[in-house]
Coordinates of C-alpha atoms in Angstrom, one line a residue:
X1102 CA 9.6 13.6 -31.5
X1103 CA 12.1 16.6 -31.4
X1104 CA 12.6 18.2 -27.9
X1105 CA 10.6 21.6 -28.9
X1106 CA 7.6 19.5 -30.2
X1107 CA 7.4 17.3 -26.8
X1108 CA 7.8 20.4 -24.7
X1109 CA 4.7 22.0 -27.0
X1110 CA 2.6 18.6 -26.7
X1111 CA 3.3 18.8 -22.7
X1112 CA 2.3 22.5 -22.6
X1113 CA -0.8 21.6 -24.3
X1114 CA -1.4 18.4 -22.8
X1115 CA -1.2 20.3 -19.3
X1116 CA -3.5 23.2 -20.4
X1117 CA -6.5 20.8 -21.3
X1118 CA -6.0 18.7 -18.2
X1119 CA -4.8 15.5 -20.3
X1120 CA -2.6 13.3 -17.8
X1121 CA -1.8 10.6 -19.7
X1122 CA -0.8 12.8 -23.0
X1123 CA 1.3 15.2 -20.7
X1124 CA 3.5 12.1 -19.0
X1125 CA 4.0 10.8 -22.4
X1126 CA 5.3 13.9 -23.7
X1127 CA 7.2 14.2 -20.2
X1128 CA 8.5 10.9 -20.9
X1129 CA 10.7 12.1 -24.2
X1130 CA 11.8 15.4 -22.8
X1131 CA 15.7 15.3 -21.8
X1132 CA 16.2 18.7 -19.4
X1133 CA 13.2 19.1 -17.2
X1134 CA 15.2 22.1 -16.0
X1135 CA 14.2 24.0 -19.2
X1136 CA 10.4 23.7 -18.8
X1137 CA 8.9 27.2 -18.3
X1138 CA 8.4 28.8 -14.8
X1139 CA 5.1 26.8 -13.1
X1140 CA 5.5 24.0 -15.3
X1141 CA 7.6 22.1 -13.3
X1142 CA 5.1 22.4 -10.4
X1143 CA 2.2 21.4 -12.4
X1144 CA 4.6 17.8 -13.4
X1145 CA 4.8 17.3 -9.8
X1146 CA 1.1 17.0 -9.0
X1147 CA 0.9 14.8 -12.2
X1148 CA 3.4 12.5 -11.6
X1149 CA 2.2 11.7 -7.9
X1150 CA -1.3 11.4 -9.6
X1151 CA -0.5 8.8 -11.8
X1152 CA 2.4 7.3 -9.6
X1153 CA 5.3 7.8 -12.0
X1154 CA 7.8 8.4 -9.1
X1155 CA 10.9 7.9 -11.3
X1156 CA 9.6 11.0 -13.2
X1157 CA 9.4 12.7 -10.2
X1158 CA 12.8 12.3 -9.1
X1159 CA 13.8 13.4 -12.6
X1160 CA 11.8 16.9 -12.2
X1161 CA 13.2 16.9 -8.0
X1162 CA 16.7 16.4 -9.4
X1163 CA 16.9 18.4 -11.9
X1164 CA 19.5 21.5 -11.4
X1165 CA 17.8 24.1 -9.8
X1166 CA 14.3 23.2 -10.2
X1167 CA 13.8 22.1 -6.3
X1168 CA 15.2 25.9 -5.0
X1169 CA 12.7 27.5 -7.4
X1170 CA 9.4 25.5 -6.0
X1171 CA 7.0 27.1 -4.2
X1172 CA 7.0 25.7 -0.2
X1173 CA 3.9 23.9 -0.8
X1174 CA 5.2 21.7 -3.9
X1175 CA 8.5 21.0 -2.1
X1176 CA 6.6 19.3 0.6
X1177 CA 4.6 17.5 -1.9
X1178 CA 7.7 16.3 -4.0
X1179 CA 9.6 15.5 -0.8
X1180 CA 6.7 13.7 0.5
X1181 CA 6.6 11.4 -3.2
X1182 CA 10.4 10.9 -2.4
X1183 CA 10.0 9.4 0.7
X1184 CA 6.9 7.2 -0.8
X1185 CA 9.0 6.1 -3.5
X1186 CA 11.6 4.8 -0.9
X1187 CA 14.4 7.5 -2.1
X1188 CA 15.1 9.0 1.3
X1189 CA 18.9 8.8 -0.1
X1190 CA 18.4 11.6 -2.4
X1191 CA 17.3 14.0 0.6
X1192 CA 19.8 12.6 2.9
X1193 CA 22.8 13.0 -0.1
X1194 CA 21.7 16.4 -1.0
X1195 CA 21.0 15.1 -4.6
X1196 CA 18.1 17.1 -4.0
X1197 CA 18.8 20.3 -2.2
X1198 CA 16.4 21.4 0.4
X1199 CA 16.7 24.5 2.8
X1200 CA 13.5 24.1 4.7
X1201 CA 12.8 27.3 7.2
X1202 CA 11.4 27.0 10.4
X1203 CA 7.8 27.1 9.3
X1204 CA 8.1 24.9 6.7
X1205 CA 6.8 21.9 9.2
X1206 CA 5.3 19.4 6.6
X1207 CA 8.5 19.9 4.5
X1208 CA 10.6 19.0 7.6
X1209 CA 8.3 16.2 8.7
X1210 CA 8.9 14.5 5.0
X1211 CA 12.4 15.2 5.5
X1212 CA 12.6 13.5 8.8
X1213 CA 10.6 10.5 7.5
X1214 CA 13.9 10.4 4.5
X1215 CA 16.4 10.5 7.0
X1216 CA 15.0 7.5 8.9
X1217 CA 14.0 5.6 5.9
X1218 CA 18.1 5.4 5.1
X1219 CA 19.0 4.5 8.8
X1220 CA 19.7 8.4 10.0
X1221 CA 17.9 8.1 12.8
X1222 CA 19.6 10.5 15.0
X1223 CA 19.6 13.2 12.2
X1224 CA 15.9 12.8 12.0
X1225 CA 15.7 13.0 15.6
X1226 CA 17.2 16.2 15.6
X1227 CA 14.6 17.8 13.3
X1228 CA 11.8 16.5 15.2
X1229 CA 13.0 17.9 18.3
X1230 CA 13.5 21.1 17.0
X1231 CA 10.7 23.2 15.3
X1232 CA 8.5 20.1 15.2
X1233 CA 8.3 19.5 18.7
X1234 CA 5.0 21.4 19.2
X1235 CA 3.6 19.7 16.2
X1236 CA 4.1 16.3 17.3
X1237 CA 1.9 17.3 20.3
X1238 CA -1.2 18.3 17.8
X1239 CA -0.3 16.4 14.8
X1240 CA -1.3 12.7 14.8
X1241 CA 0.8 12.0 11.9
X1242 CA 4.0 14.0 13.6
X1243 CA 3.6 12.3 16.6
X1244 CA 3.6 8.7 15.0
X1245 CA 6.9 9.5 12.9
X1246 CA 8.3 10.5 15.9
X1247 CA 7.6 7.6 18.2
X1248 CA 8.8 5.4 14.9
X1249 CA 12.0 7.4 15.0
X1250 CA 12.3 7.2 18.4
X1251 CA 11.5 3.6 18.9
X1252 CA 14.3 2.9 16.2
X1253 CA 16.9 5.3 17.7
X1254 CA 16.6 4.2 21.4
X1255 CA 16.0 0.6 20.6
X1256 CA 12.6 0.7 22.4
X1257 CA 11.5 -2.6 23.7
X1258 CA 9.5 -2.7 26.6
X1259 CA 6.4 -0.4 27.9
X1260 CA 8.5 1.0 30.6
X1261 CA 11.1 2.5 27.9
X1262 CA 8.5 3.5 25.6
X1263 CA 6.8 5.8 28.1
X1264 CA 10.0 7.7 28.9
X1265 CA 10.6 8.3 25.2
X1266 CA 7.0 9.6 24.7
X1267 CA 7.4 11.9 27.8
X1268 CA 10.4 13.2 26.1
X1269 CA 8.7 13.8 22.7
X1270 CA 6.1 15.6 24.2
X1271 CA 3.7 13.0 24.2
X1272 CA 1.3 11.8 27.2
X1273 CA 2.1 8.1 27.6
X1274 CA -0.9 7.1 29.3
X1275 CA -3.2 8.9 26.4
X1276 CA -5.5 6.6 24.7
X1277 CA -4.1 7.2 21.3
X1278 CA -0.6 7.1 22.2
X1279 CA -1.0 3.7 24.4
X1280 CA -2.4 1.7 21.3
X1281 CA 0.4 3.3 18.7
X1282 CA 3.0 2.0 21.6
X1283 CA 1.5 -1.4 20.8
X1284 CA 3.2 -1.7 17.4
X1285 CA 6.8 -1.2 19.1
X1286 CA 6.6 -2.9 22.6
X1287 CA 4.4 -6.3 23.7
X1288 CA 1.1 -6.0 25.1
X1289 CA 1.4 -5.9 29.1
X1290 CA 1.0 -8.8 30.9
X1291 CA -2.2 -7.6 32.7
X1292 CA -4.5 -7.1 29.8
X1293 CA -7.7 -6.7 31.9
X1294 CA -6.3 -3.7 32.5
X1295 CA -6.0 -2.7 28.8
X1296 CA -8.5 0.2 28.0
X1297 CA -11.0 0.5 25.0
X1298 CA -10.0 2.2 22.1
X1299 CA -11.3 5.6 21.5
X1300 CA -12.6 7.3 18.3
X1301 CA -9.2 9.3 18.5
X1302 CA -7.3 6.0 17.9
X1303 CA -9.4 4.6 14.9
X1304 CA -12.1 7.1 13.1
X1305 CA -14.7 5.5 11.9
X1306 CA -14.0 7.2 8.4
X1307 CA -11.3 6.3 6.0
X1308 CA -8.0 7.3 7.4
X1309 CA -5.3 9.4 5.4
X1310 CA -2.7 6.9 4.3
X1311 CA 0.2 7.3 6.2
X1312 CA 3.1 5.5 4.1
X1313 CA 5.1 3.0 6.5
X1314 CA 8.9 4.4 7.0
X1315 CA 11.0 1.4 7.2
X1316 CA 12.2 -1.2 4.4
X1317 CA 15.4 -0.9 2.1
X1318 CA 13.0 -1.0 -1.0
X1319 CA 12.7 1.9 -3.7
X1320 CA 11.6 2.9 -7.1
X1321 CA 14.8 3.2 -9.6
X1322 CA 15.6 6.8 -10.6
X1323 CA 16.4 7.4 -14.3
X1324 CA 19.6 9.4 -14.8
X1325 CA 21.7 9.7 -17.7
X1326 CA 23.1 6.2 -17.6
X1327 CA 20.0 4.3 -17.5
X1328 CA 18.5 4.0 -14.0
X1329 CA 20.7 4.8 -10.4
X1330 CA 23.4 4.5 -13.0
X1331 CA 22.9 1.1 -13.7
X1332 CA 22.2 -0.4 -17.2
X1333 CA 19.1 -2.1 -18.2
X1334 CA 20.6 -5.5 -17.9
X1335 CA 21.3 -5.3 -14.4
X1336 CA 17.7 -6.0 -13.7
X1337 CA 16.4 -9.0 -13.4
X1338 CA 13.4 -9.4 -15.6
X1339 CA 9.6 -9.2 -14.4
X1340 CA 8.7 -12.9 -13.7
X1341 CA 6.1 -14.8 -15.4
X1342 CA 4.1 -17.6 -13.7
X1343 CA 1.6 -20.3 -13.9
X1344 CA -1.9 -19.9 -12.6
X1345 CA -2.4 -23.8 -11.6
X1346 CA 1.1 -23.7 -9.9
X1347 CA 0.6 -20.5 -7.8
X1348 CA -1.3 -21.9 -5.1
X1349 CA 2.1 -24.2 -4.4
X1350 CA 4.1 -20.6 -4.3
X1351 CA 1.5 -19.2 -1.7
X1352 CA 1.8 -22.2 0.2
X1353 CA 5.6 -22.0 0.0
X1354 CA 5.4 -18.4 1.3
X1355 CA 3.0 -18.9 3.9
X1356 CA 4.9 -22.0 5.6
X1357 CA 8.0 -20.1 5.1
X1358 CA 6.3 -17.1 7.1
X1359 CA 5.4 -19.6 9.7
X1360 CA 8.7 -20.7 10.6
X1361 CA 10.1 -16.8 10.6
X1362 CA 7.5 -16.3 13.3
X1363 CA 9.0 -18.7 15.8
X1364 CA 11.5 -15.9 16.7
X1365 CA 11.0 -14.5 19.9
X1366 CA 9.9 -11.1 18.5
X1367 CA 7.2 -12.3 16.4
X1368 CA 6.2 -14.8 19.5
X1369 CA 5.9 -12.6 22.0
X1370 CA 3.7 -10.0 20.2
X1371 CA 1.3 -12.8 19.0
X1372 CA 1.0 -14.0 22.4
X1373 CA -0.3 -10.9 23.5
X1374 CA -2.6 -10.5 20.8
X1375 CA -3.9 -14.0 21.8
X1376 CA -4.1 -13.0 25.2
X1377 CA -6.3 -9.9 24.5
X1378 CA -8.9 -11.9 22.2
X1379 CA -8.9 -14.5 25.1
X1380 CA -10.2 -12.2 27.3
X1381 CA -12.3 -9.9 25.5
X1382 CA -13.4 -11.3 22.5
X1383 CA -13.4 -15.5 23.1
X1384 CA -16.0 -15.9 20.4
X1385 CA -14.3 -13.6 18.0
X1386 CA -12.9 -15.4 14.7
X1387 CA -9.5 -15.2 13.1
X1388 CA -9.1 -12.1 10.8
X1389 CA -11.2 -12.1 7.6
X1390 CA -9.7 -10.5 4.6
X1391 CA -11.0 -9.3 1.6
X1392 CA -9.5 -10.0 -2.0
X1393 CA -10.2 -7.2 -4.3
X1394 CA -8.9 -5.0 -7.2
X1395 CA -10.6 -2.2 -5.4
X1396 CA -13.4 0.0 -7.5
X1397 CA -15.7 -3.3 -6.7
X1398 CA -17.8 -2.1 -3.5
X1399 CA -14.8 -2.3 -0.9
X1400 CA -16.0 0.9 0.4
X1401 CA -19.8 -0.2 0.7
X1402 CA -19.3 -3.4 2.3
X1403 CA -17.0 -2.0 4.9
X1404 CA -20.0 0.7 6.1
X1405 CA -22.4 -2.5 5.7
X1406 CA -20.0 -4.2 8.7
X1407 CA -19.6 -1.5 10.8
X1408 CA -22.3 -2.5 13.1
X1409 CA -22.3 -6.0 14.8
X1410 CA -19.9 -8.6 15.5
X1411 CA -16.9 -7.5 12.6
X1412 CA -14.6 -4.4 12.7
X1413 CA -14.0 -3.7 9.2
X1414 CA -10.7 -1.8 8.3
X1415 CA -10.6 0.1 4.7
X1416 CA -7.6 1.9 5.4
X1417 CA -5.0 1.7 8.3
X1418 CA -2.7 4.1 10.3
X1419 CA 0.4 2.9 8.7
X1420 CA -0.1 2.1 5.2
X1421 CA 2.2 -0.5 3.4
X1422 CA 3.5 1.4 0.4
X1423 CA 3.4 0.6 -3.6
X1424 CA 7.2 -0.6 -3.1
X1425 CA 6.7 -2.9 0.0
X1426 CA 3.7 -4.6 -2.1
X1427 CA 6.1 -4.8 -5.4
X1428 CA 8.8 -6.3 -3.2
X1429 CA 6.5 -9.1 -1.9
X1430 CA 5.2 -9.9 -5.2
X1431 CA 8.5 -10.5 -6.8
X1432 CA 9.5 -12.7 -3.9
X1433 CA 6.1 -14.8 -4.1
X1434 CA 6.7 -15.5 -8.1
X1435 CA 10.4 -15.8 -7.8
X1436 CA 9.8 -18.5 -4.7
X1437 CA 12.3 -16.4 -2.7
X1438 CA 10.6 -17.3 0.2
X1439 CA 13.3 -18.4 2.7
X1440 CA 12.3 -17.2 6.5
X1441 CA 15.2 -15.0 6.8
X1442 CA 14.5 -12.9 3.8
X1443 CA 10.9 -12.7 4.3
X1444 CA 11.3 -11.9 8.3
X1445 CA 11.9 -7.9 7.4
X1446 CA 8.7 -7.5 5.2
X1447 CA 6.8 -9.8 7.9
X1448 CA 7.8 -7.7 11.0
X1449 CA 6.7 -4.4 9.2
X1450 CA 3.5 -6.4 8.3
X1451 CA 2.7 -7.2 11.8
X1452 CA 3.8 -3.6 13.6
X1453 CA 1.7 -2.0 10.8
X1454 CA -1.3 -4.2 11.5
X1455 CA -1.5 -5.7 15.2
X1456 CA -2.5 -2.6 16.7
X1457 CA -5.4 -2.7 14.8
X1458 CA -6.1 -6.2 15.7
X1459 CA -5.9 -5.4 19.4
X1460 CA -8.2 -2.6 19.2
X1461 CA -10.8 -4.9 17.5
X1462 CA -10.5 -7.8 19.8
X1463 CA -10.7 -5.8 23.0
X1464 CA -14.0 -4.6 21.6
X1465 CA -14.7 -8.1 21.4
X1466 CA -15.1 -7.7 17.5
X1467 CA -13.7 -9.8 14.4
X1468 CA -11.4 -7.6 12.7
X1469 CA -12.1 -7.4 8.8
X1470 CA -9.3 -6.1 6.1
X1471 CA -11.4 -4.9 3.5
X1472 CA -8.2 -2.7 2.0
X1473 CA -7.4 -3.9 -1.5
X1474 CA -3.8 -2.9 -0.8
X1475 CA -3.2 -5.5 1.7
X1476 CA -3.9 -8.5 -0.6
X1477 CA -0.3 -9.7 -1.3
X1478 CA 0.0 -9.9 2.5
X1479 CA -2.7 -13.0 2.6
X1480 CA -0.1 -15.4 2.8
X1481 CA 1.2 -13.5 6.2
X1482 CA -2.2 -13.4 7.7
X1483 CA -2.8 -17.1 7.1
X1484 CA 0.6 -18.2 8.5
X1485 CA -0.2 -15.7 11.9
X1486 CA -4.1 -17.1 12.0
X1487 CA -5.0 -20.9 10.7
X1488 CA -8.5 -20.2 10.2
X1489 CA -8.4 -16.9 8.5
X1490 CA -11.0 -16.7 5.7
X1491 CA -10.9 -14.8 2.1
X1492 CA -13.9 -13.2 0.5
X1493 CA -13.1 -12.4 -3.6
X1494 CA -15.0 -9.7 -4.0
X1495 CA -14.8 -8.7 -7.9
X1496 CA -16.8 -6.5 -10.6
X1497 CA -17.0 -6.8 -14.4
X1498 CA -13.8 -6.2 -15.9
X1499 CA -15.2 -3.6 -18.3
X1500 CA -16.0 -1.5 -15.0
X1501 CA -12.7 -2.2 -13.2
X1502 CA -10.5 -0.9 -16.1
X1503 CA -12.8 2.0 -16.8
X1504 CA -12.0 3.3 -13.1
X1505 CA -8.3 2.2 -12.9
X1506 CA -7.5 3.9 -16.4
X1507 CA -10.4 6.4 -16.9
X1508 CA -10.6 7.6 -13.4
X1509 CA -6.8 7.1 -12.6
X1510 CA -7.3 4.6 -9.8
X1511 CA -4.1 2.3 -11.2
X1512 CA -1.5 5.2 -10.5
X1513 CA 1.3 2.8 -10.4
X1514 CA 0.3 1.6 -7.1
X1515 CA -1.4 -1.5 -7.3
X1516 CA 0.3 -4.8 -7.4
X1517 CA 2.3 -4.8 -10.9
X1518 CA 5.3 -7.7 -11.6
X1519 CA 8.3 -5.3 -12.0
X1520 CA 12.2 -5.5 -13.3
X1521 CA 13.9 -5.6 -10.1
X1522 CA 17.6 -5.3 -9.1
X1523 CA 18.7 -6.7 -5.4
X1524 CA 21.3 -5.5 -3.4
X1525 CA 23.6 -7.8 -2.1
X1526 CA 25.6 -8.3 1.1
X1527 CA 23.4 -7.1 3.2
X1528 CA 22.3 -10.4 5.1
X1529 CA 18.6 -10.8 4.1
X1530 CA 19.3 -8.9 0.6
X1531 CA 15.9 -6.7 1.4
X1532 CA 17.0 -4.1 -0.5
X1533 CA 15.8 -3.8 -4.0
X1534 CA 15.1 -1.5 -6.9
X1535 CA 12.3 -1.5 -9.2
X1536 CA 11.8 -0.4 -12.7
X1537 CA 8.6 1.5 -13.6
X1538 CA 7.1 1.5 -16.9
X1539 CA 6.7 3.9 -19.6
X1540 CA 3.3 5.8 -19.6
X1541 CA 2.2 3.8 -22.2
X1542 CA 2.3 0.1 -20.7
X1543 CA -0.2 1.0 -18.4
X1544 CA -3.2 -1.0 -20.3
X1545 CA -0.8 -3.9 -19.8
X1546 CA -0.3 -3.6 -16.2
X1547 CA -4.1 -2.7 -15.6
X1548 CA -4.8 -6.5 -17.4
X1549 CA -2.1 -8.2 -15.6
X1550 CA -3.2 -6.5 -12.3
X1551 CA -7.0 -7.5 -12.8
X1552 CA -5.9 -11.2 -14.0
X1553 CA -3.6 -11.5 -11.1
X1554 CA -6.2 -10.9 -8.5
X1555 CA -8.3 -13.5 -9.3
X1556 CA -5.6 -16.1 -9.9
X1557 CA -4.1 -14.8 -6.4
X1558 CA -7.6 -15.7 -5.0
X1559 CA -7.7 -19.0 -6.8
X1560 CA -4.7 -20.1 -5.4
X1561 CA -5.2 -18.8 -1.7
X1562 CA -8.3 -21.1 -1.9
X1563 CA -6.5 -23.9 -3.3
X1564 CA -3.6 -24.0 -1.1
X1565 CA -6.0 -23.4 2.2
X1566 CA -9.7 -24.8 1.5
X1567 CA -12.1 -23.9 3.6
X1568 CA -16.0 -23.8 3.3
X1569 CA -15.8 -20.3 4.6
X1570 CA -14.2 -18.7 1.8
X1571 CA -16.5 -17.3 -0.9
X1572 CA -16.4 -15.7 -4.4
X1573 CA -18.8 -12.7 -4.5
X1574 CA -19.7 -10.7 -7.7
X1575 CA -20.4 -7.2 -6.6
X1576 CA -23.1 -7.2 -9.5
X1577 CA -24.8 -9.7 -7.4
X1578 CA -24.3 -7.8 -4.2
X1579 CA -25.7 -4.6 -5.8
X1580 CA -29.1 -6.5 -6.9
X1581 CA -29.1 -8.5 -3.7
X1582 CA -29.2 -11.9 -5.2
X1583 CA -29.5 -15.2 -3.4
X1584 CA -25.9 -16.1 -4.3
X1585 CA -24.7 -12.9 -2.5
X1586 CA -26.4 -13.5 0.8
X1587 CA -25.1 -17.0 0.5
X1588 CA -21.3 -15.7 0.0
X1589 CA -21.7 -13.3 3.0
X1590 CA -23.6 -15.9 5.1
X1591 CA -20.5 -18.3 4.5
X1592 CA -17.6 -15.5 5.6
X1593 CA -19.5 -13.4 8.0
X1594 CA -21.7 -15.9 9.7
X1595 CA -22.2 -13.3 12.9
X1596 CA -23.6 -10.3 10.6
X1597 CA -27.2 -9.5 10.5
X1598 CA -27.9 -10.3 6.7
X1599 CA -31.5 -10.0 4.9
X1600 CA -32.0 -9.5 1.4
X1601 CA -33.9 -6.5 2.4
X1602 CA -30.9 -4.9 4.5
X1603 CA -28.4 -6.0 1.4
X1604 CA -31.0 -4.3 -1.0
X1605 CA -31.1 -1.1 0.8
X1606 CA -27.6 -0.6 1.6
X1607 CA -26.2 -1.9 -1.4
X1608 CA -28.7 -0.4 -3.8
X1609 CA -27.4 3.0 -3.5
X1610 CA -24.3 4.6 -4.9
X1611 CA -21.3 4.6 -2.2
X1612 CA -18.1 6.2 -3.3
X1613 CA -18.9 6.9 -6.6
X1614 CA -15.5 8.5 -8.1
X1615 CA -16.0 11.5 -10.4
X1616 CA -14.9 11.2 -13.8
X1617 CA -11.6 12.9 -14.4
X1618 CA -9.5 12.0 -17.4
X1619 CA -12.3 10.1 -19.7
X1620 CA -11.3 13.5 -22.3
X1621 CA -7.9 12.5 -22.1
X1622 CA -7.6 11.3 -26.0
X1623 CA -5.3 8.1 -24.7
X1624 CA -8.2 6.9 -22.1
X1625 CA -10.6 5.1 -24.5
X1626 CA -7.6 3.2 -26.2
X1627 CA -6.3 2.4 -22.9
X1628 CA -9.0 0.8 -21.5
X1629 CA -9.8 -1.0 -24.7
X1630 CA -6.0 -2.6 -24.4
X1631 CA -6.4 -3.0 -20.9
X1632 CA -9.4 -5.6 -21.2
X1633 CA -7.7 -7.1 -24.2
X1634 CA -4.7 -7.5 -21.7
X1635 CA -6.8 -9.1 -19.3
X1636 CA -8.8 -11.3 -21.1
X1637 CA -5.6 -13.1 -22.7
X1638 CA -3.8 -13.2 -19.3
X1639 CA -6.9 -15.1 -17.9
X1640 CA -7.3 -17.4 -20.7
X1641 CA -3.4 -18.2 -20.7
X1642 CA -1.7 -21.2 -19.0
X1643 CA 1.2 -19.1 -18.2
X1644 CA 1.0 -15.3 -17.5
X1645 CA 3.7 -13.2 -19.0
X1646 CA 5.0 -10.2 -17.2
X1647 CA 3.3 -6.9 -18.0
X1648 CA 6.4 -5.2 -19.6
X1649 CA 9.9 -5.9 -20.5
X1650 CA 12.2 -2.9 -21.0
X1651 CA 14.4 -2.4 -23.7
X1652 CA 18.4 -2.2 -23.2
X1653 CA 17.6 1.5 -24.1
X1654 CA 15.2 3.8 -22.0
X1655 CA 11.9 3.0 -24.2
X1656 CA 11.0 6.2 -26.6
X1657 CA 7.1 6.3 -25.7
X1658 CA 6.2 8.3 -28.8
X1659 CA 5.4 5.4 -30.9

């Protein structure tokens, strides 16, 4: 395909809202800066919608593009860089940004990018300027300011946190601020004085996804030399795995996490959590986790469990991002499970989840993790809670593939085994770059993800056997079959469950997604290929990775 032909194909796809066709054409273009006015902004939307942060970086780094973008698109593009772990491109000036004082969203994203690469002082200087008023009125600005301040001033106790919060314009005694502080400082010794969390702390509706700032993982950026100046040979190939051996890997990762948890930082926080549970929820159970690909009834289950003895979380205040999940998956499959290398990820996970667990136990309830984004962290949960149990909620492969592909739910943000380049010489070797696949490899990634999720649940139940685990088909749940009631009773014994209740609740559509891209010419073929990839991997004795890059960046026009 010539550059002129690729350009024409891209413009035609954008005009027709054919996302996959548009991305395939864009991947073959050599120079994003040569696109017509306005096309770059459409491509920022498209690359973020499909999760192709590598292509987003091509746009943002192209000469002259960042300066030509509207304020809204500069803010959106910088958010994408942050989620991809590429704060270095902002800190180094590789993506030139000259924000105005009124561009608060852009300033906030820039502050997160700077903190991401360890430039806490510069990040705080941005927060202390035009954003200072927003800190007191915008919950995300306040959370980001807390995170940066806790890092910059090494806040480890409630007294220092209160002083920092006041300096930022926050009220330390505010219920919302108090609960957020528990991500950084231990629970006070006198837990009897801990107030109940209010609606402002954890809204009952799904919360917007605020990606965790920390971590040295990143999505690799395409440049003239390949990826971040590295040839493909610098990346270790994505690992394969044997389903029958996966339980051993899961058990070893959990055991390594248990060893890391003996460090004082972890022990102090888990002790505080235990004291809250003992004081306010002595009859509550260890947290429960739903293992799912998503698009299988998780939202309906979350709404069903909101009453009674459980507090289900479908989303969280701080979301572990795709790069965090890619890293832990890679460590699991390559058996890179020594306690020192796992400790940073374990600390990030506990900081991101402990406030929600404390809130549930303070209300006398058992926390339930319904979010499929947290699936890969299940060994960490089991390391912290020996009686944690798992519910595998799954749907027919045809329905999952149709949602993941046709409704763009996959978006390169689910679990994918990716080629990886690890940084060296930094102690824990936490830094890592990941190569995203070309758009045309989406079906194989979806098929791999669906097969792995089932294999992973099977591995969890073999590694940690319990009669409280259960396997539940969403079709059985929606039809209120007896096996669905048995599964709910096994995992949620304190929930009021009757066949009539299940039929009335799950018999109506909840969180139904609108069709967005079924008219894309690639969609039907992608769904068929995803199902074929899933079936082949479910039957395989050894599951191959979803893609292997060629020594030369792949031409997707094949």
